PDB file of C-alpha atoms in Angstrom:
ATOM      1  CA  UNK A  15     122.886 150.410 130.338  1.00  0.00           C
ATOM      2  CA  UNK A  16     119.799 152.722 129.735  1.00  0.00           C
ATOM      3  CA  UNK A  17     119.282 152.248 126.265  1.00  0.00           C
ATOM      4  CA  UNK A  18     119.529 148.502 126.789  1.00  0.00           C
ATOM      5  CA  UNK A  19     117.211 148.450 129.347  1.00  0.00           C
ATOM      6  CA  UNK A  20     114.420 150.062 126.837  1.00  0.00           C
ATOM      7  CA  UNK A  21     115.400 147.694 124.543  1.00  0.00           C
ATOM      8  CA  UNK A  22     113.821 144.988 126.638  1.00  0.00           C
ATOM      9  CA  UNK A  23     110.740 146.677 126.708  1.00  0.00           C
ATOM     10  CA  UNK A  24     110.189 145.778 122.870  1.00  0.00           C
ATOM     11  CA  UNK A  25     107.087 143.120 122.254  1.00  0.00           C
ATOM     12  CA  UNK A  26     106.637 140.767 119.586  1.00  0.00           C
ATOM     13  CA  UNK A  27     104.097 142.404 118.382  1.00  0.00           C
ATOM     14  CA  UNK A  28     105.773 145.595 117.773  1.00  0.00           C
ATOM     15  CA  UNK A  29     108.514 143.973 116.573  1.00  0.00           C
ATOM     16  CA  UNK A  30     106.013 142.274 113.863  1.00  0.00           C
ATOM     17  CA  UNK A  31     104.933 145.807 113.083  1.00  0.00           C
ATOM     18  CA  UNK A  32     108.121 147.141 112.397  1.00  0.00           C
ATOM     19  CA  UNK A  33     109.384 144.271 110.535  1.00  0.00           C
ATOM     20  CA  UNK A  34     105.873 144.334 108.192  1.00  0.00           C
ATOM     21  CA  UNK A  35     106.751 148.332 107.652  1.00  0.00           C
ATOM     22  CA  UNK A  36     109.979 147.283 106.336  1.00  0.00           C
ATOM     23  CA  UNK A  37     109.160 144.367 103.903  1.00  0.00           C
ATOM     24  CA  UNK A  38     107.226 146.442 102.062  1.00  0.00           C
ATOM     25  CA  UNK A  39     109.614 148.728 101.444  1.00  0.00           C
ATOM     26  CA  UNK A  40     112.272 146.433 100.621  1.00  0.00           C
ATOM     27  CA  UNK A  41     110.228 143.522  98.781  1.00  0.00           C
ATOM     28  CA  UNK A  42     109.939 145.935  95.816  1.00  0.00           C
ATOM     29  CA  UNK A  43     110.450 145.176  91.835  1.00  0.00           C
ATOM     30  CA  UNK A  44     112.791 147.857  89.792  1.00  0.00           C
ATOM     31  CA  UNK A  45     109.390 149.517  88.914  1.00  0.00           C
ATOM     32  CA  UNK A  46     108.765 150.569  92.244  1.00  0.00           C
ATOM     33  CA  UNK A  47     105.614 147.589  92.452  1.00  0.00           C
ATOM     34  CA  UNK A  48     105.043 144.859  95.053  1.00  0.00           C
ATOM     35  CA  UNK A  49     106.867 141.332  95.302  1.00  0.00           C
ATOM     36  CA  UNK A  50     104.502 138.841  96.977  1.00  0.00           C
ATOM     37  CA  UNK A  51     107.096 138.096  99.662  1.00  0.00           C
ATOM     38  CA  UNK A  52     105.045 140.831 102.089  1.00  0.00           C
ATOM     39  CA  UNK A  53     102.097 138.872 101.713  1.00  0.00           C
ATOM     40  CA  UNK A  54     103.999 135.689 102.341  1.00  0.00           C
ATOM     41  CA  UNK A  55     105.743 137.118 106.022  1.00  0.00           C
ATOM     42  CA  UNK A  56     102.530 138.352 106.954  1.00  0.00           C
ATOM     43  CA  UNK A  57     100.826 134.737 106.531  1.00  0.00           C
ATOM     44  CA  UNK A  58     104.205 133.970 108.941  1.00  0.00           C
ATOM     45  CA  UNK A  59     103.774 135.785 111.139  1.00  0.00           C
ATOM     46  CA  UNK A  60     100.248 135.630 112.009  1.00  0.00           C
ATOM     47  CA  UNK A  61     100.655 132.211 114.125  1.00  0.00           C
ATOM     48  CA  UNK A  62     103.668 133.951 115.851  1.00  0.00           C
ATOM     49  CA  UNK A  63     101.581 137.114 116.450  1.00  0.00           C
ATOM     50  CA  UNK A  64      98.554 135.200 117.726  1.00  0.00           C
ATOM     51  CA  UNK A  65     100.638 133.096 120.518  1.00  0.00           C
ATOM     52  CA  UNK A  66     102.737 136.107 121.544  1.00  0.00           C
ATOM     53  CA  UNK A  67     101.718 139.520 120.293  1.00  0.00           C
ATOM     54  CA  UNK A  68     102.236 141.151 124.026  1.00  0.00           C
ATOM     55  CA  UNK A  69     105.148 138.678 125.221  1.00  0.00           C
ATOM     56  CA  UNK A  70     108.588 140.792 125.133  1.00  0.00           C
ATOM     57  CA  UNK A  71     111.191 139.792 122.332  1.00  0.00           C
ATOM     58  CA  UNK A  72     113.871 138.902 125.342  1.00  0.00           C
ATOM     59  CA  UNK A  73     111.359 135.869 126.828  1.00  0.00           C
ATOM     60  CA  UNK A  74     110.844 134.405 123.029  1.00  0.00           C
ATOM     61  CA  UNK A  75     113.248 131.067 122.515  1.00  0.00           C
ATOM     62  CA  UNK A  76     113.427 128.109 120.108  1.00  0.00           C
ATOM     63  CA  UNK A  77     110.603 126.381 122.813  1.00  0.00           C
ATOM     64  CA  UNK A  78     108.136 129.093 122.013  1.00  0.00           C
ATOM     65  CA  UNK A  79     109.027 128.924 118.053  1.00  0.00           C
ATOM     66  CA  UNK A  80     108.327 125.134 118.556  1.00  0.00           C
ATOM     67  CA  UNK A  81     104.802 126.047 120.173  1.00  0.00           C
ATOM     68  CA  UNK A  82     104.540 128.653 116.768  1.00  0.00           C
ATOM     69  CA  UNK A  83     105.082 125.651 114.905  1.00  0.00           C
ATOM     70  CA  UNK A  84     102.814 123.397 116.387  1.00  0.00           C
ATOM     71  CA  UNK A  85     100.271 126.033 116.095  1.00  0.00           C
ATOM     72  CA  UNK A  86     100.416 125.648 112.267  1.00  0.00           C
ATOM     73  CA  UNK A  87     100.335 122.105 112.577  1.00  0.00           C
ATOM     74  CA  UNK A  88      97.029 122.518 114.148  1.00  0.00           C
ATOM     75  CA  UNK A  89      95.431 124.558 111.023  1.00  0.00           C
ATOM     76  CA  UNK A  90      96.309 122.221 108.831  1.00  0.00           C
ATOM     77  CA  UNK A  91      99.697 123.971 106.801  1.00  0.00           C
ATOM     78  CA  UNK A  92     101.842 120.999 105.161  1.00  0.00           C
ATOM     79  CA  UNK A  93     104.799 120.251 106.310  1.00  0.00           C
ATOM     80  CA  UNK A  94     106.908 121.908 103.823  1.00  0.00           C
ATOM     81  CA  UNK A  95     104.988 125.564 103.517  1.00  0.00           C
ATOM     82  CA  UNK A  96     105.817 125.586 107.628  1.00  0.00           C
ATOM     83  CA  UNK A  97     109.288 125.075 107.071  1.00  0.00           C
ATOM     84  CA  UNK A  98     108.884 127.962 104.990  1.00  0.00           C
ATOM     85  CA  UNK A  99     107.410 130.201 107.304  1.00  0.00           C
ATOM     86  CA  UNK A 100     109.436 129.121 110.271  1.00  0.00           C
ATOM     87  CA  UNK A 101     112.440 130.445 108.094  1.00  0.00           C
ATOM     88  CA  UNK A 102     110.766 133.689 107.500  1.00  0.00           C
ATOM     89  CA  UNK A 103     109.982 134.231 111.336  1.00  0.00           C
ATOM     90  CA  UNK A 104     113.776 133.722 112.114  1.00  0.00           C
ATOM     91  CA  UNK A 105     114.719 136.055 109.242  1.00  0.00           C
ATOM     92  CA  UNK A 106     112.427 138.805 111.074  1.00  0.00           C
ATOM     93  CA  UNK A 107     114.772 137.946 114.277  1.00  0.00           C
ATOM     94  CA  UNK A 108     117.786 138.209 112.351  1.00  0.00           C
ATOM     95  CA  UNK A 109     116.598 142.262 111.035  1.00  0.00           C
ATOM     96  CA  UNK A 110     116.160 142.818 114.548  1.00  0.00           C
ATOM     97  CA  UNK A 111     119.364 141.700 115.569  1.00  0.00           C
ATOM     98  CA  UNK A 112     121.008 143.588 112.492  1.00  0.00           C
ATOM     99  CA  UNK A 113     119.038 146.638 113.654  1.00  0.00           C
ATOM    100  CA  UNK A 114     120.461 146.641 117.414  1.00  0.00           C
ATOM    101  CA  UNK A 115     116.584 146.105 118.383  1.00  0.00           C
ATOM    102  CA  UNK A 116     116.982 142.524 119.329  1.00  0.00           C
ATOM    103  CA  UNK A 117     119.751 141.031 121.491  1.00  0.00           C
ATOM    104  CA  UNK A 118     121.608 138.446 119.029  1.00  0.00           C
ATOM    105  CA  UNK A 119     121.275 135.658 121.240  1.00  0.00           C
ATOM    106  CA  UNK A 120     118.001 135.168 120.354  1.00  0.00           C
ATOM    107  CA  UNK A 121     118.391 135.109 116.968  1.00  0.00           C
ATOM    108  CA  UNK A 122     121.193 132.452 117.010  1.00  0.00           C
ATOM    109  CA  UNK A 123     119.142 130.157 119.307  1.00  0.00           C
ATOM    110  CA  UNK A 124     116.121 130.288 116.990  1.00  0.00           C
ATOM    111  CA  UNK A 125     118.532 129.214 114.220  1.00  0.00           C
ATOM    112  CA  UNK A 126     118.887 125.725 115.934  1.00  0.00           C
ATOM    113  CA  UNK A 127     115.467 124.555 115.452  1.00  0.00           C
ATOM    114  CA  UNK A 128     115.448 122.115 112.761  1.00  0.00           C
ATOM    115  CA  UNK A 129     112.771 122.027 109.931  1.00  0.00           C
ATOM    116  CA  UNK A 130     110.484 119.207 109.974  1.00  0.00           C
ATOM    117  CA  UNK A 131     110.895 116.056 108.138  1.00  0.00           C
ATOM    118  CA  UNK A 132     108.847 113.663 106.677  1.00  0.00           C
ATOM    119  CA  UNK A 133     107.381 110.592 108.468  1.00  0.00           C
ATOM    120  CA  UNK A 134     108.987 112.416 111.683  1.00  0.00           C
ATOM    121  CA  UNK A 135     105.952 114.922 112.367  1.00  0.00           C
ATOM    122  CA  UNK A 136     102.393 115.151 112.256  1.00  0.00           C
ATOM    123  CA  UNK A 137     101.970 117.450 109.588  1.00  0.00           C
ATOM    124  CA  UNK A 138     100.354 116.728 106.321  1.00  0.00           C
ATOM    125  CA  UNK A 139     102.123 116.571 103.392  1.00  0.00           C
ATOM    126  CA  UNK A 140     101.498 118.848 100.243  1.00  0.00           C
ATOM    127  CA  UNK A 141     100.051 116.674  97.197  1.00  0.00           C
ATOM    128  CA  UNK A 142     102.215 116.497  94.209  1.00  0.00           C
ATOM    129  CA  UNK A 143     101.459 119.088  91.866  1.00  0.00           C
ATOM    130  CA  UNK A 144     100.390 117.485  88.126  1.00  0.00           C
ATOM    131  CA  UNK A 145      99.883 118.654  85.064  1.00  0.00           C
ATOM    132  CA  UNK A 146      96.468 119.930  83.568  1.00  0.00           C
ATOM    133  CA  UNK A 147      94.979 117.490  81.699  1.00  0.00           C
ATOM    134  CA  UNK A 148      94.968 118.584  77.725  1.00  0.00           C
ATOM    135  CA  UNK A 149      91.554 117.907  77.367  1.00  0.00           C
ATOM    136  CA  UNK A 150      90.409 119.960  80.145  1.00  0.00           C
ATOM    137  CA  UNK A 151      92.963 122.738  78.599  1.00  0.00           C
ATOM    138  CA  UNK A 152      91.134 121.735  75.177  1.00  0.00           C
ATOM    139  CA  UNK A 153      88.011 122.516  76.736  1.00  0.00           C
ATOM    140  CA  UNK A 154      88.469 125.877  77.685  1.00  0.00           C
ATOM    141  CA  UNK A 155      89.786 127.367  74.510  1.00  0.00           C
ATOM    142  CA  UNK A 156      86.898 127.857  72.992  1.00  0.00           C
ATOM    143  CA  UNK A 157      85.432 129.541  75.687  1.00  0.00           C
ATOM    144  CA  UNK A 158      87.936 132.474  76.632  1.00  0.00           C
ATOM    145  CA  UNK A 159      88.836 135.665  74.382  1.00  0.00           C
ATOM    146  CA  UNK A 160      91.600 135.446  71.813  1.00  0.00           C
ATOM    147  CA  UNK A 161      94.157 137.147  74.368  1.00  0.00           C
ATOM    148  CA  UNK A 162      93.465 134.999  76.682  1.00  0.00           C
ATOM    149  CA  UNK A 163      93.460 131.701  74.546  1.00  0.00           C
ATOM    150  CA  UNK A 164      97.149 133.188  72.959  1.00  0.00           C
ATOM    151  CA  UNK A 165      98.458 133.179  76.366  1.00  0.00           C
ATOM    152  CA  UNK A 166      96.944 129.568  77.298  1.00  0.00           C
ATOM    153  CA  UNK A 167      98.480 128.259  74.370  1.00  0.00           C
ATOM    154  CA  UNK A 168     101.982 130.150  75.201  1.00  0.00           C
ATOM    155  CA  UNK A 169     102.629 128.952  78.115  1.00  0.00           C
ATOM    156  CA  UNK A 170     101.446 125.247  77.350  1.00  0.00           C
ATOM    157  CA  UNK A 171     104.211 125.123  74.749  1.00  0.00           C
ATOM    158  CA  UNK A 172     106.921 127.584  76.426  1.00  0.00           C
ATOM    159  CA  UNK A 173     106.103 126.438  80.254  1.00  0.00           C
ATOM    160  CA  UNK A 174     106.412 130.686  81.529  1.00  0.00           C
ATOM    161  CA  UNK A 175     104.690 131.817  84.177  1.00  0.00           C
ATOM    162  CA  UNK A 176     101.497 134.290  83.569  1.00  0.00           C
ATOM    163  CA  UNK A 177     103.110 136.771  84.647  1.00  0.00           C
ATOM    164  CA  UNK A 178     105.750 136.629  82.039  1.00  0.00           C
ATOM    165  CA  UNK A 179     103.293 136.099  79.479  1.00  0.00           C
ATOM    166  CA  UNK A 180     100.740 139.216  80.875  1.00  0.00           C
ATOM    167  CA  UNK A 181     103.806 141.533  80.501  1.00  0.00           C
ATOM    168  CA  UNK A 182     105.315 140.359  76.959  1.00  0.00           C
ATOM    169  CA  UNK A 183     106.175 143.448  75.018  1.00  0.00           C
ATOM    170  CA  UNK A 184     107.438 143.953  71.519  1.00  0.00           C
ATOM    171  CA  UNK A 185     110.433 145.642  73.126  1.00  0.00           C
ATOM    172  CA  UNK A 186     111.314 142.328  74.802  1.00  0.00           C
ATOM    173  CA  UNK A 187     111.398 139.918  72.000  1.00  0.00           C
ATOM    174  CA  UNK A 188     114.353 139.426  69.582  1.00  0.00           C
ATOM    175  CA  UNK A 189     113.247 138.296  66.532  1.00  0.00           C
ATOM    176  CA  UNK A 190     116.330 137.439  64.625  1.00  0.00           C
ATOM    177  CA  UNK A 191     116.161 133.779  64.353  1.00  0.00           C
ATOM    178  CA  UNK A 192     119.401 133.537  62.243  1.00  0.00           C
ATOM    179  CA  UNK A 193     121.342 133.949  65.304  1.00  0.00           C
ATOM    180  CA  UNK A 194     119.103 131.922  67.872  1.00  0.00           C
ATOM    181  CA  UNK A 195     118.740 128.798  65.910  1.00  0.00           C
ATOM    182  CA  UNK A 196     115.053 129.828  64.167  1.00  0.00           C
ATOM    183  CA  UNK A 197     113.876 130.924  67.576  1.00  0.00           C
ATOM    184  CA  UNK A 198     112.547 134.578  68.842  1.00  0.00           C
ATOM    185  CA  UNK A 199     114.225 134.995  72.381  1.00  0.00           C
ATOM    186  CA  UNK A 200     111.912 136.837  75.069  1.00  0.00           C
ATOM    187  CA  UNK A 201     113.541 138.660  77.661  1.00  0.00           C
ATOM    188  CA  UNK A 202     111.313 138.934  81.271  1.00  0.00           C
ATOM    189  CA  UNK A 203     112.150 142.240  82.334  1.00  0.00           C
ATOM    190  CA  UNK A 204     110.635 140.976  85.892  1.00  0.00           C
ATOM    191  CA  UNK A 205     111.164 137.283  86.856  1.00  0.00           C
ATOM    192  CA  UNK A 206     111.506 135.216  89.869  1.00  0.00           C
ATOM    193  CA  UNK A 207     115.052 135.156  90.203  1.00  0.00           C
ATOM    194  CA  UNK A 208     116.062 138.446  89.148  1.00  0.00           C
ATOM    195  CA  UNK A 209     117.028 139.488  92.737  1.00  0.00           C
ATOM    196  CA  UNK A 210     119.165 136.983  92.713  1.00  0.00           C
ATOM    197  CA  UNK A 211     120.954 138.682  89.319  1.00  0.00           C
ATOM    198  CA  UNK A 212     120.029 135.915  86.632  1.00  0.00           C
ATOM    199  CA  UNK A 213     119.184 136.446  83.478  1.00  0.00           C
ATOM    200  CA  UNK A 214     115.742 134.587  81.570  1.00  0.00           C
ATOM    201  CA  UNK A 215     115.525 133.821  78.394  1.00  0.00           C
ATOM    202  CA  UNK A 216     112.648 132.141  76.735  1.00  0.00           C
ATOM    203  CA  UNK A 217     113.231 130.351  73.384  1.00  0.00           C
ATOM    204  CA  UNK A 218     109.891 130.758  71.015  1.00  0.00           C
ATOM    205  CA  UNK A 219     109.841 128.342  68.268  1.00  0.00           C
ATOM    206  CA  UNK A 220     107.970 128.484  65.071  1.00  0.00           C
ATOM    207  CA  UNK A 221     104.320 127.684  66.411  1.00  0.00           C
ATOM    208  CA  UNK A 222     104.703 130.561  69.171  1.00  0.00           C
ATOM    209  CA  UNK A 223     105.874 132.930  66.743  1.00  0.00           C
ATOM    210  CA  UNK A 224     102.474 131.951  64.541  1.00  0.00           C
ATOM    211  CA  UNK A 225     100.602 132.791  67.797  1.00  0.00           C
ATOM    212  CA  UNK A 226     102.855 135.700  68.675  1.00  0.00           C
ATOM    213  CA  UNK A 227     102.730 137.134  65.354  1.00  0.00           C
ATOM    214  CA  UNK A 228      99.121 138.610  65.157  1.00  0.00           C
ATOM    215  CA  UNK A 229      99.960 140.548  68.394  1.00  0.00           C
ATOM    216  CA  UNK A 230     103.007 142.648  67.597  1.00  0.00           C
ATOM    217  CA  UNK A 231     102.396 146.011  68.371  1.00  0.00           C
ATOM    218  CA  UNK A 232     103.726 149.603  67.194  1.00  0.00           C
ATOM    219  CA  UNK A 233     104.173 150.728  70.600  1.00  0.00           C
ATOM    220  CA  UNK A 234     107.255 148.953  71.761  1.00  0.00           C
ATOM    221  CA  UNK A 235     106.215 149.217  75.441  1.00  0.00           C
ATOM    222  CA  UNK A 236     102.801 147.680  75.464  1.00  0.00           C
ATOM    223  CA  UNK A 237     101.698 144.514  76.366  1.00  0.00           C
ATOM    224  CA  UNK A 238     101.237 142.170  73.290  1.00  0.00           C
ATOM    225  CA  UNK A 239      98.182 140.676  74.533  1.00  0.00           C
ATOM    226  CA  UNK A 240      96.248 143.427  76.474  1.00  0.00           C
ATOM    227  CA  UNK A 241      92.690 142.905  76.363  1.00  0.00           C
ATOM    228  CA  UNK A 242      90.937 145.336  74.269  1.00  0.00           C
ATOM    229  CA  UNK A 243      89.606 148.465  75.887  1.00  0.00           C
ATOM    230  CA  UNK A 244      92.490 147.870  78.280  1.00  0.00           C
TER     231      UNK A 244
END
């Protein structure tokens, strides 16, 4: 009974801290850097912490992750980045409950609040996300150093994400076209679903291996398009 008793003594807040410590330890690429998930919880957590940073874990319900919530409303998040984060405040429950520091109860009752829905709440919703205009892409070509413009013009035809293009190395690309259809395959070594154990693959056709071309290195294991004096 002892231990459980100074169980109940835990506070959100400490609970926040402990979770935060962990995260960014675990939320870690196979080359020891940073994911942005950390950054994400924290941005989570900071409603949750502002409401009930001294309340203890044991008094914290679905009610109070409702008034967490509406808290979020009120500055203005769209509806479907606070279904995010209400997902990522449970998840810190549900570490506490694996770690025997919070009583699983909670953890399952926090799991029946439902996400919000659209035309159901008050919370705005996220504009669509659209293209870039080619002219404004035009526009800036001219204006940006030859790295830079390579990588514009990569991604416009490829659709990868700048971080795939920042880290392209020689070492990554296969350039034997004869058995990919007259395309170089690049390889991410870091991607966004390589937790999850899934390969990428990018498929460069003839005008990205023009662009790529120039940039092959010697050193297998630099970055194609490092700015000079990098």
């Amino acid at each position: 009974a002892a231990p459980h008793a100074a169980k109940c003594d835990l506070r959100i807040g400490e609970l926040v801290m402990m979770y935060l410590a962990h995260c960014d330890q675990y939320y870690r690429r196979a080359d020891g850097s940073s994911t942005s998930e950390p950054t994400c919880i924290r941005a989570a957590l900071t409603p949750l912490n502002d409401l009930y940073d001294v309340l203890p874990v044991e008094e914290f319900g679905p009610l109070k992750l409702k008034a967490v919530r509406e808290l979020m409303v009120e500055r203005k998040w769209v509806r479907t980045n606070i279904n995010r984060q209400m997902q990522r405040i449970v998840r810190m429950f549900k570490w506490g409950s694996e770690a025997e520091i919070v009583p699983n109860t909670i953890y399952m009752a926090l799991r029946s609040v439902s996400g919000l829905r659209r035309g159901r709440c008050t919370a705005k919703e996220s504009e669509p996300v659209k293209p870039v205009p080619a002219t404004a892409v035009d526009a800036v070509l001219p204006l940006v150093s030859p790295q830079i413009r390579t990588m514009i013009e990569l991604q416009r035809l490829t659709g990868m994400r700048p971080g795939e293009v920042c880290a392209m190395r020689t070492r990554d690309l296969d350039t034997r076209t004869r058995n990919n259809n007259g395309c170089w395959v690049y390889r991410p070594t870091q991607h966004k679903t390589l937790h999850h154990g899934h390969a990428r693959a990018v498929y460069l056709g003839p005008a990205a291996q023009q662009l790529l071309q120039p940039w092959l290195r010697a050193d297998l294991d630099a970055p194609l398009l490092e700015p000079d004096g990098a």
